[in-house]
Amino acid sequence: LLLLPLSACVQKSTHNRTLEELSSARADQEEMSEEYQRELARRDDREARLQTRIEGLQSDADRLIEELGSCRRETLRVQEQLSECQLEIDRARDLVNVQGAEAQRLRGRLDQLAAIEEEVRERNEIYEEVLARFRSLIDAGRLSVSIVRGRMVINLPQDILFASGSADLGREGRETLSQIASVLSEFEDRAFQVEGHTDDDPISTAQFPSNWELSSARALSVVKLLVDRGVSPQLVSGAGYGEFQPVATNETREGKRLNRRIEIVMLPNLDVIANAEVGG
C-alpha cells in the first residue's frame, strides 16, 4: 500500500515533466515555425526582388536586342551607301582618266596643229621669198609661182624648156633653171619634186612610146640640171604624169599650151603630216 501512493507520485511527476517537455517542445516548435515563416517570407521577398530584377534585365535585353537589330540595319544601309559611294568614286576616277586621256590627246592635237601652223607659216614665208627672188622671171613670163592644194608650185611652160617632142633642154630653159636652182639650193630642209605634164596629143616614137615616157624624161632632165647647179640630190625627185593632170581644156591651142608644162613642187614636211594623221 505504501508503494502505491509512491508509484502514483512518480507517475504524476513524470507526467508533469513530460507535459513540460511537450510544452517546451511545442514552444520550441512554434518558435522554429515562426523563424521558418520569417525565413520563407525573406526568401519570398528575395525571390520577388530577383524576379523584378530578372524582368528588368529581360526588358533591357529585349531593348538591346532591338537596338542591335536597328544597328545591324543601319550598318547594312551604311554599307550600301559606301558601296554606292565607291561606285561613284570608280565612275569619277574613270571619268577623270578619260578626261585626262582626252586632255592629253587634245594637247597632242594642239601641238600637231601648232606644228602644221608653223609649217604653213614657213611655207608662206618661202613662197613670199621665192616670189621676190623670181620677180624678174615672173614678169618676163618665163615662170609662175602659186599655191596649189597647199603646195608651192613653180610652173614653167614647156616652150621655155623643150622643143616639141623633145626632152633636151634648150638654152633659155637652162638659164631659167639655173636661176631657179640658185634659190632652191638655199632650202636645205625642203624637198622638191619635178613633175612633167603634156597635152593629150599622142606620141609614139622609139624613144617615147607615150606621153608618160616623154613627161618623165623631161622631168628627169630638169632634175639633173638642178642637181648640177647645186640642189641636193637627196631633196629633189622627178615624176611623169603624161596628159592625165591637165590644168586647162585640150580642145583649144591655148589650153594645150598650158597643159604642156614642168612643175617644180615644194613638198610639205612629211613628218608634220604623218604626226597629224596619226593623232587625227
mmCIF file of C-alpha atoms in Angstrom:
data_model
loop_
_atom_site.group_PDB
_atom_site.id
_atom_site.type_symbol
_atom_site.label_atom_id
_atom_site.label_comp_id
_atom_site.label_asym_id
_atom_site.label_seq_id
_atom_site.Cartn_x
_atom_site.Cartn_y
_atom_site.Cartn_z
ATOM 1 C CA LEU A 1 0.000 0.000 0.000
ATOM 2 C CA LEU A 2 2.798 2.385 0.734
ATOM 3 C CA LEU A 3 4.200 1.654 -2.696
ATOM 4 C CA LEU A 4 1.006 2.615 -4.477
ATOM 5 C CA PRO A 5 0.986 6.280 -3.401
ATOM 6 C CA LEU A 6 4.661 6.464 -4.123
ATOM 7 C CA SER A 7 4.118 4.970 -7.546
ATOM 8 C CA ALA A 8 1.309 7.392 -8.116
ATOM 9 C CA CYS A 9 3.534 10.297 -7.174
ATOM 10 C CA VAL A 10 6.242 9.139 -9.521
ATOM 11 C CA GLN A 11 3.836 8.778 -12.405
ATOM 12 C CA LYS A 12 2.379 12.215 -11.795
ATOM 13 C CA SER A 13 5.824 13.738 -11.579
ATOM 14 C CA THR A 14 6.813 12.005 -14.794
ATOM 15 C CA HIS A 15 3.599 13.085 -16.392
ATOM 16 C CA ASN A 16 4.177 16.666 -15.396
ATOM 17 C CA ARG A 17 7.708 16.571 -16.639
ATOM 18 C CA THR A 18 6.535 15.065 -19.878
ATOM 19 C CA LEU A 19 3.917 17.794 -20.169
ATOM 20 C CA GLU A 20 6.580 20.378 -19.519
ATOM 21 C CA GLU A 21 8.815 18.810 -22.111
ATOM 22 C CA LEU A 22 5.927 18.702 -24.574
ATOM 23 C CA SER A 23 5.117 22.277 -23.776
ATOM 24 C CA SER A 24 8.743 23.238 -24.186
ATOM 25 C CA ALA A 25 8.955 21.238 -27.393
ATOM 26 C CA ARG A 26 5.746 22.881 -28.608
ATOM 27 C CA ALA A 27 7.142 26.265 -27.732
ATOM 28 C CA ASP A 28 10.385 25.445 -29.497
ATOM 29 C CA GLN A 29 8.400 24.164 -32.466
ATOM 30 C CA GLU A 30 6.320 27.281 -32.539
ATOM 31 C CA GLU A 31 9.429 29.399 -32.306
ATOM 32 C CA MET A 32 11.035 27.388 -35.070
ATOM 33 C CA SER A 33 7.861 27.644 -37.126
ATOM 34 C CA GLU A 34 7.833 31.384 -36.690
ATOM 35 C CA GLU A 35 11.516 31.559 -37.703
ATOM 36 C CA TYR A 36 10.777 29.312 -40.643
ATOM 37 C CA GLN A 37 7.890 31.520 -41.634
ATOM 38 C CA ARG A 38 10.114 34.569 -41.379
ATOM 39 C CA GLU A 39 12.760 32.789 -43.469
ATOM 40 C CA LEU A 40 10.130 31.852 -46.021
ATOM 41 C CA ALA A 41 8.958 35.437 -46.066
ATOM 42 C CA ARG A 42 12.520 36.673 -46.555
ATOM 43 C CA ARG A 43 13.006 34.091 -49.309
ATOM 44 C CA ASP A 44 9.767 35.116 -50.966
ATOM 45 C CA ASP A 45 10.869 38.751 -50.758
ATOM 46 C CA ARG A 46 14.263 37.894 -52.295
ATOM 47 C CA GLU A 47 12.533 35.865 -54.989
ATOM 48 C CA ALA A 48 10.198 38.768 -55.685
ATOM 49 C CA ARG A 49 13.128 41.184 -55.918
ATOM 50 C CA LEU A 50 15.048 38.746 -58.090
ATOM 51 C CA GLN A 51 12.002 38.279 -60.306
ATOM 52 C CA THR A 52 11.643 42.035 -60.627
ATOM 53 C CA ARG A 53 15.312 42.315 -61.453
ATOM 54 C CA ILE A 54 15.053 39.433 -63.933
ATOM 55 C CA GLU A 55 12.120 41.121 -65.583
ATOM 56 C CA GLY A 56 14.094 44.364 -65.720
ATOM 57 C CA LEU A 57 17.076 42.571 -67.169
ATOM 58 C CA GLN A 58 14.848 40.818 -69.686
ATOM 59 C CA SER A 59 13.377 44.156 -70.657
ATOM 60 C CA ASP A 60 16.909 45.570 -71.039
ATOM 61 C CA ALA A 61 17.912 42.503 -73.057
ATOM 62 C CA ASP A 62 14.880 42.919 -75.349
ATOM 63 C CA ARG A 63 15.711 46.582 -75.773
ATOM 64 C CA LEU A 64 19.353 45.791 -76.509
ATOM 65 C CA ILE A 65 18.324 43.101 -78.996
ATOM 66 C CA GLU A 66 16.051 45.614 -80.716
ATOM 67 C CA GLU A 67 18.833 48.207 -80.735
ATOM 68 C CA LEU A 68 21.251 45.591 -82.072
ATOM 69 C CA GLY A 69 18.830 44.802 -84.901
ATOM 70 C CA SER A 70 18.494 48.510 -85.601
ATOM 71 C CA CYS A 71 22.269 48.867 -85.588
ATOM 72 C CA ARG A 72 22.585 45.956 -87.994
ATOM 73 C CA ARG A 73 20.046 47.514 -90.332
ATOM 74 C CA GLU A 74 21.865 50.839 -90.088
ATOM 75 C CA THR A 75 25.148 49.052 -90.754
ATOM 76 C CA LEU A 76 23.678 47.426 -93.864
ATOM 77 C CA ARG A 77 22.329 50.797 -95.027
ATOM 78 C CA VAL A 78 25.703 52.445 -94.457
ATOM 79 C CA GLN A 79 27.426 49.584 -96.274
ATOM 80 C CA GLU A 80 25.070 50.055 -99.219
ATOM 81 C CA GLN A 81 25.812 53.781 -99.189
ATOM 82 C CA LEU A 82 29.532 53.028 -99.036
ATOM 83 C CA SER A 83 29.160 50.662 -101.983
ATOM 84 C CA GLU A 84 27.292 53.330 -103.922
ATOM 85 C CA CYS A 85 29.937 55.896 -102.974
ATOM 86 C CA GLN A 86 32.661 53.513 -104.104
ATOM 87 C CA LEU A 87 30.863 53.061 -107.420
ATOM 88 C CA GLU A 88 30.628 56.833 -107.751
ATOM 89 C CA ILE A 89 34.325 57.130 -106.915
ATOM 90 C CA ASP A 90 35.161 54.478 -109.512
ATOM 91 C CA ARG A 91 32.993 56.225 -112.100
ATOM 92 C CA ALA A 92 34.565 59.578 -111.200
ATOM 93 C CA ARG A 93 38.048 58.047 -111.422
ATOM 94 C CA ASP A 94 37.222 56.531 -114.800
ATOM 95 C CA LEU A 95 35.839 59.878 -115.936
ATOM 96 C CA VAL A 96 38.958 61.651 -114.709
ATOM 97 C CA ASN A 97 41.105 59.100 -116.525
ATOM 98 C CA VAL A 98 39.059 59.542 -119.694
ATOM 99 C CA GLN A 99 39.168 63.302 -119.370
ATOM 100 C CA GLY A 100 42.878 63.139 -118.635
ATOM 101 C CA ALA A 101 43.447 60.987 -121.708
ATOM 102 C CA GLU A 102 41.226 63.303 -123.753
ATOM 103 C CA ALA A 103 43.075 66.341 -122.425
ATOM 104 C CA GLN A 104 46.378 64.695 -123.266
ATOM 105 C CA ARG A 105 45.072 63.835 -126.743
ATOM 106 C CA LEU A 106 43.887 67.405 -127.197
ATOM 107 C CA ARG A 107 47.232 68.738 -126.040
ATOM 108 C CA GLY A 108 48.918 66.450 -128.529
ATOM 109 C CA ARG A 109 46.498 67.578 -131.214
ATOM 110 C CA LEU A 110 47.177 71.216 -130.359
ATOM 111 C CA ASP A 111 50.891 70.540 -130.627
ATOM 112 C CA GLN A 112 50.288 68.924 -134.016
ATOM 113 C CA LEU A 113 48.156 71.846 -135.152
ATOM 114 C CA ALA A 114 50.840 74.231 -133.934
ATOM 115 C CA ALA A 115 53.391 72.257 -135.955
ATOM 116 C CA ILE A 116 51.110 72.387 -139.003
ATOM 117 C CA GLU A 117 50.600 76.108 -138.461
ATOM 118 C CA GLU A 118 54.356 76.546 -138.254
ATOM 119 C CA GLU A 119 54.713 74.517 -141.441
ATOM 120 C CA VAL A 120 52.143 76.710 -143.209
ATOM 121 C CA ARG A 121 53.817 79.867 -141.896
ATOM 122 C CA GLU A 122 57.209 78.683 -143.079
ATOM 123 C CA ARG A 123 55.749 77.668 -146.453
ATOM 124 C CA ASN A 124 54.199 81.108 -146.854
ATOM 125 C CA GLU A 125 57.499 82.768 -145.955
ATOM 126 C CA ILE A 126 59.272 80.641 -148.555
ATOM 127 C CA TYR A 127 56.519 81.482 -151.035
ATOM 128 C CA GLU A 128 56.977 85.210 -150.420
ATOM 129 C CA GLU A 129 60.742 84.856 -150.706
ATOM 130 C CA VAL A 130 60.514 82.846 -153.926
ATOM 131 C CA LEU A 131 58.107 85.390 -155.410
ATOM 132 C CA ALA A 132 60.528 88.186 -154.603
ATOM 133 C CA ARG A 133 63.563 86.279 -155.926
ATOM 134 C CA PHE A 134 61.795 85.227 -159.123
ATOM 135 C CA ARG A 135 60.053 88.535 -159.760
ATOM 136 C CA SER A 136 62.043 89.268 -162.910
ATOM 137 C CA LEU A 137 61.393 85.779 -164.326
ATOM 138 C CA ILE A 138 57.698 86.059 -163.447
ATOM 139 C CA ASP A 139 57.440 89.479 -165.112
ATOM 140 C CA ALA A 140 59.198 88.092 -168.190
ATOM 141 C CA GLY A 141 56.610 85.290 -168.400
ATOM 142 C CA ARG A 142 59.216 82.579 -168.030
ATOM 143 C CA LEU A 143 57.567 81.043 -164.940
ATOM 144 C CA SER A 144 54.768 81.496 -162.399
ATOM 145 C CA VAL A 145 54.556 80.701 -158.698
ATOM 146 C CA SER A 146 51.332 79.686 -156.944
ATOM 147 C CA ILE A 147 49.920 77.663 -154.042
ATOM 148 C CA VAL A 148 48.044 74.578 -155.275
ATOM 149 C CA ARG A 149 46.412 72.210 -152.774
ATOM 150 C CA GLY A 150 48.632 73.597 -150.023
ATOM 151 C CA ARG A 151 51.843 73.162 -152.038
ATOM 152 C CA MET A 152 54.038 75.842 -153.564
ATOM 153 C CA VAL A 153 54.290 75.211 -157.314
ATOM 154 C CA ILE A 154 56.792 76.768 -159.715
ATOM 155 C CA ASN A 155 55.227 76.415 -163.170
ATOM 156 C CA LEU A 156 57.428 76.539 -166.275
ATOM 157 C CA PRO A 157 55.805 76.373 -169.719
ATOM 158 C CA GLN A 158 57.238 73.699 -171.993
ATOM 159 C CA ASP A 159 58.023 76.280 -174.684
ATOM 160 C CA ILE A 160 60.644 77.826 -172.368
ATOM 161 C CA LEU A 161 62.354 74.484 -171.759
ATOM 162 C CA PHE A 162 61.846 71.958 -174.575
ATOM 163 C CA ALA A 163 61.162 71.747 -178.247
ATOM 164 C CA SER A 164 58.093 69.782 -179.323
ATOM 165 C CA GLY A 165 58.538 66.028 -178.811
ATOM 166 C CA SER A 166 61.972 66.517 -177.165
ATOM 167 C CA ALA A 167 63.340 66.042 -173.667
ATOM 168 C CA ASP A 168 66.515 68.057 -174.307
ATOM 169 C CA LEU A 169 66.701 71.384 -172.530
ATOM 170 C CA GLY A 170 67.198 74.475 -174.682
ATOM 171 C CA ARG A 171 69.459 77.425 -173.863
ATOM 172 C CA GLU A 172 66.686 79.591 -172.433
ATOM 173 C CA GLY A 173 65.452 76.699 -170.331
ATOM 174 C CA ARG A 174 68.906 76.074 -168.910
ATOM 175 C CA GLU A 175 69.320 79.702 -167.990
ATOM 176 C CA THR A 176 65.926 79.807 -166.296
ATOM 177 C CA LEU A 177 66.532 76.576 -164.382
ATOM 178 C CA SER A 178 69.978 77.765 -163.298
ATOM 179 C CA GLN A 179 68.396 80.799 -161.665
ATOM 180 C CA ILE A 180 65.786 78.559 -160.041
ATOM 181 C CA ALA A 181 68.493 76.178 -158.763
ATOM 182 C CA SER A 182 70.402 79.032 -157.121
ATOM 183 C CA VAL A 183 67.323 79.767 -154.990
ATOM 184 C CA LEU A 184 66.179 76.195 -154.272
ATOM 185 C CA SER A 185 69.663 75.130 -153.178
ATOM 186 C CA GLU A 186 69.357 77.503 -150.206
ATOM 187 C CA PHE A 187 66.455 75.489 -148.718
ATOM 188 C CA GLU A 188 68.402 72.626 -147.185
ATOM 189 C CA ASP A 189 65.425 71.235 -145.244
ATOM 190 C CA ARG A 190 62.908 71.275 -148.104
ATOM 191 C CA ALA A 191 62.263 68.602 -150.723
ATOM 192 C CA PHE A 192 61.096 69.345 -154.257
ATOM 193 C CA GLN A 193 59.543 67.173 -156.935
ATOM 194 C CA VAL A 194 59.813 67.951 -160.639
ATOM 195 C CA GLU A 195 56.608 66.894 -162.419
ATOM 196 C CA GLY A 196 56.314 66.600 -166.197
ATOM 197 C CA HIS A 197 52.952 67.165 -167.970
ATOM 198 C CA THR A 198 51.854 67.040 -171.608
ATOM 199 C CA ASP A 199 48.741 67.756 -173.633
ATOM 200 C CA ASP A 200 46.658 64.868 -174.952
ATOM 201 C CA ASP A 201 48.235 64.766 -178.412
ATOM 202 C CA PRO A 202 49.550 61.191 -178.705
ATOM 203 C CA ILE A 203 53.203 60.440 -179.302
ATOM 204 C CA SER A 204 54.628 57.117 -180.366
ATOM 205 C CA THR A 205 58.312 57.017 -181.153
ATOM 206 C CA ALA A 206 61.082 54.579 -180.397
ATOM 207 C CA GLN A 207 62.337 56.916 -177.659
ATOM 208 C CA PHE A 208 58.927 57.929 -176.290
ATOM 209 C CA PRO A 209 56.225 55.286 -176.826
ATOM 210 C CA SER A 210 53.712 57.515 -174.979
ATOM 211 C CA ASN A 211 53.324 60.856 -173.241
ATOM 212 C CA TRP A 212 54.249 59.148 -169.958
ATOM 213 C CA GLU A 213 57.748 58.420 -171.182
ATOM 214 C CA LEU A 214 58.050 61.945 -172.661
ATOM 215 C CA SER A 215 56.867 63.714 -169.491
ATOM 216 C CA SER A 216 59.084 61.510 -167.306
ATOM 217 C CA ALA A 217 62.161 62.125 -169.468
ATOM 218 C CA ARG A 218 61.575 65.889 -169.363
ATOM 219 C CA ALA A 219 61.194 65.813 -165.577
ATOM 220 C CA LEU A 220 64.460 63.882 -165.205
ATOM 221 C CA SER A 221 66.267 66.324 -167.490
ATOM 222 C CA VAL A 222 65.202 69.158 -165.187
ATOM 223 C CA VAL A 223 66.209 67.151 -162.080
ATOM 224 C CA LYS A 224 69.690 66.523 -163.459
ATOM 225 C CA LEU A 225 70.264 70.207 -164.281
ATOM 226 C CA LEU A 226 69.049 71.312 -160.833
ATOM 227 C CA VAL A 227 71.439 68.848 -159.175
ATOM 228 C CA ASP A 228 74.278 70.036 -161.430
ATOM 229 C CA ARG A 229 73.536 73.606 -160.287
ATOM 230 C CA GLY A 230 73.760 72.832 -156.559
ATOM 231 C CA VAL A 231 70.412 71.371 -155.452
ATOM 232 C CA SER A 232 70.945 68.370 -153.166
ATOM 233 C CA PRO A 233 70.074 65.103 -154.967
ATOM 234 C CA GLN A 234 68.540 63.936 -151.682
ATOM 235 C CA LEU A 235 65.973 66.743 -151.876
ATOM 236 C CA VAL A 236 64.784 66.507 -155.479
ATOM 237 C CA SER A 237 62.905 63.828 -157.440
ATOM 238 C CA GLY A 238 61.132 63.509 -160.784
ATOM 239 C CA ALA A 239 57.739 62.203 -161.917
ATOM 240 C CA GLY A 240 55.900 61.988 -165.222
ATOM 241 C CA TYR A 241 52.102 62.407 -165.399
ATOM 242 C CA GLY A 242 51.640 62.489 -169.165
ATOM 243 C CA GLU A 243 48.356 64.094 -170.196
ATOM 244 C CA PHE A 244 46.416 62.937 -167.104
ATOM 245 C CA GLN A 245 46.597 66.077 -164.944
ATOM 246 C CA PRO A 246 45.552 68.903 -167.272
ATOM 247 C CA VAL A 247 45.076 72.430 -165.942
ATOM 248 C CA ALA A 248 43.071 73.562 -168.982
ATOM 249 C CA THR A 249 40.981 72.115 -171.781
ATOM 250 C CA ASN A 250 42.761 70.283 -174.582
ATOM 251 C CA GLU A 251 40.118 71.490 -177.041
ATOM 252 C CA THR A 252 41.979 74.738 -177.734
ATOM 253 C CA ARG A 253 45.506 75.666 -178.773
ATOM 254 C CA GLU A 254 45.930 77.829 -175.694
ATOM 255 C CA GLY A 255 44.651 75.046 -173.419
ATOM 256 C CA LYS A 256 47.127 72.597 -174.904
ATOM 257 C CA ARG A 257 49.947 75.096 -174.388
ATOM 258 C CA LEU A 258 49.053 75.467 -170.712
ATOM 259 C CA ASN A 259 48.924 71.693 -170.229
ATOM 260 C CA ARG A 260 52.438 71.248 -171.654
ATOM 261 C CA ARG A 261 54.431 72.267 -168.619
ATOM 262 C CA ILE A 262 57.024 71.433 -165.976
ATOM 263 C CA GLU A 263 56.043 71.980 -162.328
ATOM 264 C CA ILE A 264 58.582 72.154 -159.533
ATOM 265 C CA VAL A 265 56.572 71.373 -156.383
ATOM 266 C CA MET A 266 57.796 72.077 -152.863
ATOM 267 C CA LEU A 267 56.772 69.017 -150.893
ATOM 268 C CA PRO A 268 55.253 69.521 -147.426
ATOM 269 C CA ASN A 269 57.052 68.401 -144.303
ATOM 270 C CA LEU A 270 56.123 64.715 -144.244
ATOM 271 C CA ASP A 271 56.898 64.342 -140.527
ATOM 272 C CA VAL A 272 54.327 67.022 -139.654
ATOM 273 C CA ILE A 273 51.696 65.424 -141.900
ATOM 274 C CA ALA A 274 52.356 61.921 -140.548
ATOM 275 C CA ASN A 275 52.068 63.089 -136.949
ATOM 276 C CA ALA A 276 48.857 64.965 -137.739
ATOM 277 C CA GLU A 277 47.318 61.903 -139.393
ATOM 278 C CA VAL A 278 48.283 59.600 -136.513
ATOM 279 C CA GLY A 279 46.909 61.996 -133.890
ATOM 280 C CA GLY A 280 43.907 62.958 -136.016
#
